[in-house]
């Protein structure tokens, strides 16, 4: 984490409660997808939830992060893109995703808005 925010590609673990409807709940791994300028300017961080379940959903992108001691293999839920105050949610960085995987994930996010 930089002084004013999280870095694109960071894997963090944070509490997503309270949540509603189909939103992910409880303490979860998240992939930071927003760039550092957005994160610092808004005091929010764009992130997507990570799930361990492979249900074949087309918006779930496999991810193979480099962890700092935790097993984080799973699927980035592109449809769960959120702007979060990670500091208020007690987030901590536990790993990161290599840039080639970030490019693939970013492409999927952009395709949702095209």
Tab-separated table of C-alpha atoms in Angstrom:
chain	number	residue	atom	x	y	z
A	1	UNK	CA	0.000	0.000	0.000
A	2	UNK	CA	1.234	3.490	-0.764
A	3	UNK	CA	0.890	6.319	1.751
A	4	UNK	CA	-2.499	7.444	0.413
A	5	UNK	CA	-4.019	4.315	-1.052
A	6	UNK	CA	-3.773	0.831	-2.374
A	7	UNK	CA	-2.052	-0.104	-5.627
A	8	UNK	CA	-3.661	-1.634	-8.693
A	9	UNK	CA	-3.032	-5.381	-8.477
A	10	UNK	CA	-2.954	-5.586	-4.674
A	11	UNK	CA	-4.882	-8.433	-3.079
A	12	UNK	CA	-6.447	-7.327	0.181
A	13	UNK	CA	-8.639	-9.011	2.724
A	14	UNK	CA	-11.477	-6.882	4.111
A	15	UNK	CA	-14.861	-7.105	5.787
A	16	UNK	CA	-17.664	-6.459	3.250
A	17	UNK	CA	-20.493	-6.345	5.793
A	18	UNK	CA	-22.950	-4.761	5.790
A	19	UNK	CA	-24.066	-6.012	2.396
A	20	UNK	CA	-27.410	-6.596	0.703
A	21	UNK	CA	-28.980	-8.766	-1.980
A	22	UNK	CA	-26.456	-10.554	-4.212
A	23	UNK	CA	-23.448	-8.628	-2.868
A	24	UNK	CA	-20.580	-10.624	-1.395
A	25	UNK	CA	-20.644	-10.795	2.374
A	26	UNK	CA	-18.260	-11.217	5.296
A	27	UNK	CA	-14.461	-11.089	5.256
A	28	UNK	CA	-13.227	-11.577	1.686
A	29	UNK	CA	-10.265	-11.360	-0.594
A	30	UNK	CA	-10.506	-8.439	-3.010
A	31	UNK	CA	-8.458	-7.425	-6.021
A	32	UNK	CA	-7.678	-3.700	-6.251
A	33	UNK	CA	-8.440	-2.667	-9.843
A	34	UNK	CA	-8.433	1.131	-9.510
A	35	UNK	CA	-5.217	2.994	-10.194
A	36	UNK	CA	-3.301	4.863	-7.511
A	37	UNK	CA	-4.455	8.314	-8.669
A	38	UNK	CA	-8.142	7.335	-8.338
A	39	UNK	CA	-7.525	5.721	-4.964
A	40	UNK	CA	-5.748	8.809	-3.552
A	41	UNK	CA	-8.082	11.397	-5.100
A	42	UNK	CA	-11.339	9.779	-3.996
A	43	UNK	CA	-10.181	8.185	-0.726
A	44	UNK	CA	-11.971	5.128	-2.081
A	45	UNK	CA	-10.562	2.074	-3.820
A	46	UNK	CA	-12.073	0.266	-6.795
A	47	UNK	CA	-11.948	-3.461	-6.088
A	48	UNK	CA	-13.555	-6.743	-7.150
A	49	UNK	CA	-14.350	-9.651	-4.867
A	50	UNK	CA	-12.526	-12.957	-5.293
A	51	UNK	CA	-14.345	-16.272	-4.897
A	52	UNK	CA	-12.937	-19.777	-4.607
A	53	UNK	CA	-15.948	-21.318	-6.376
A	54	UNK	CA	-15.638	-22.169	-10.072
A	55	UNK	CA	-19.242	-22.051	-11.212
A	56	UNK	CA	-18.455	-21.389	-14.874
A	57	UNK	CA	-19.862	-17.860	-14.755
A	58	UNK	CA	-18.424	-15.925	-17.744
A	59	UNK	CA	-17.568	-12.841	-15.663
A	60	UNK	CA	-15.466	-14.828	-13.188
A	61	UNK	CA	-11.820	-14.546	-14.266
A	62	UNK	CA	-9.275	-17.058	-12.910
A	63	UNK	CA	-6.521	-15.396	-10.905
A	64	UNK	CA	-3.174	-16.730	-9.681
A	65	UNK	CA	-1.839	-14.138	-7.249
A	66	UNK	CA	1.512	-14.033	-5.570
A	67	UNK	CA	0.594	-14.282	-1.907
A	68	UNK	CA	2.351	-13.427	1.296
A	69	UNK	CA	1.681	-16.767	2.956
A	70	UNK	CA	-2.037	-17.236	2.244
A	71	UNK	CA	-3.709	-19.460	-0.340
A	72	UNK	CA	-5.682	-17.042	-2.525
A	73	UNK	CA	-6.239	-18.934	-5.804
A	74	UNK	CA	-9.709	-18.233	-7.146
A	75	UNK	CA	-11.827	-16.213	-9.519
A	76	UNK	CA	-12.197	-12.437	-9.698
A	77	UNK	CA	-15.896	-11.561	-9.771
A	78	UNK	CA	-15.850	-8.758	-12.320
A	79	UNK	CA	-19.556	-8.104	-11.718
A	80	UNK	CA	-18.767	-7.328	-8.055
A	81	UNK	CA	-16.820	-4.119	-8.857
A	82	UNK	CA	-17.150	-1.736	-5.902
A	83	UNK	CA	-15.778	1.561	-4.652
A	84	UNK	CA	-14.802	0.878	-1.038
A	85	UNK	CA	-13.162	2.673	1.855
A	86	UNK	CA	-10.763	-0.173	2.532
A	87	UNK	CA	-9.119	1.499	5.519
A	88	UNK	CA	-12.516	1.788	7.244
A	89	UNK	CA	-13.103	-1.902	6.477
A	90	UNK	CA	-9.851	-2.954	8.142
A	91	UNK	CA	-8.211	-4.124	4.913
A	92	UNK	CA	-4.714	-5.514	4.796
A	93	UNK	CA	-2.601	-6.338	1.752
A	94	UNK	CA	-1.925	-10.090	1.531
A	95	UNK	CA	-0.602	-10.448	-2.024
A	96	UNK	CA	-0.609	-9.096	-5.556
A	97	UNK	CA	-1.466	-10.099	-9.107
A	98	UNK	CA	1.126	-9.988	-11.912
A	99	UNK	CA	0.626	-7.279	-14.556
A	100	UNK	CA	-0.268	-9.695	-17.374
A	101	UNK	CA	-3.167	-11.074	-15.321
A	102	UNK	CA	-4.210	-7.537	-14.342
A	103	UNK	CA	-4.362	-6.607	-18.030
A	104	UNK	CA	-6.682	-9.570	-18.724
A	105	UNK	CA	-8.923	-8.707	-15.763
A	106	UNK	CA	-9.014	-5.015	-16.708
A	107	UNK	CA	-10.066	-6.033	-20.224
A	108	UNK	CA	-13.020	-7.966	-18.807
A	109	UNK	CA	-14.044	-4.996	-16.658
A	110	UNK	CA	-13.861	-2.624	-19.637
A	111	UNK	CA	-15.914	-5.048	-21.754
A	112	UNK	CA	-18.752	-4.704	-19.210
A	113	UNK	CA	-18.972	-0.992	-20.005
A	114	UNK	CA	-18.521	-1.132	-23.797
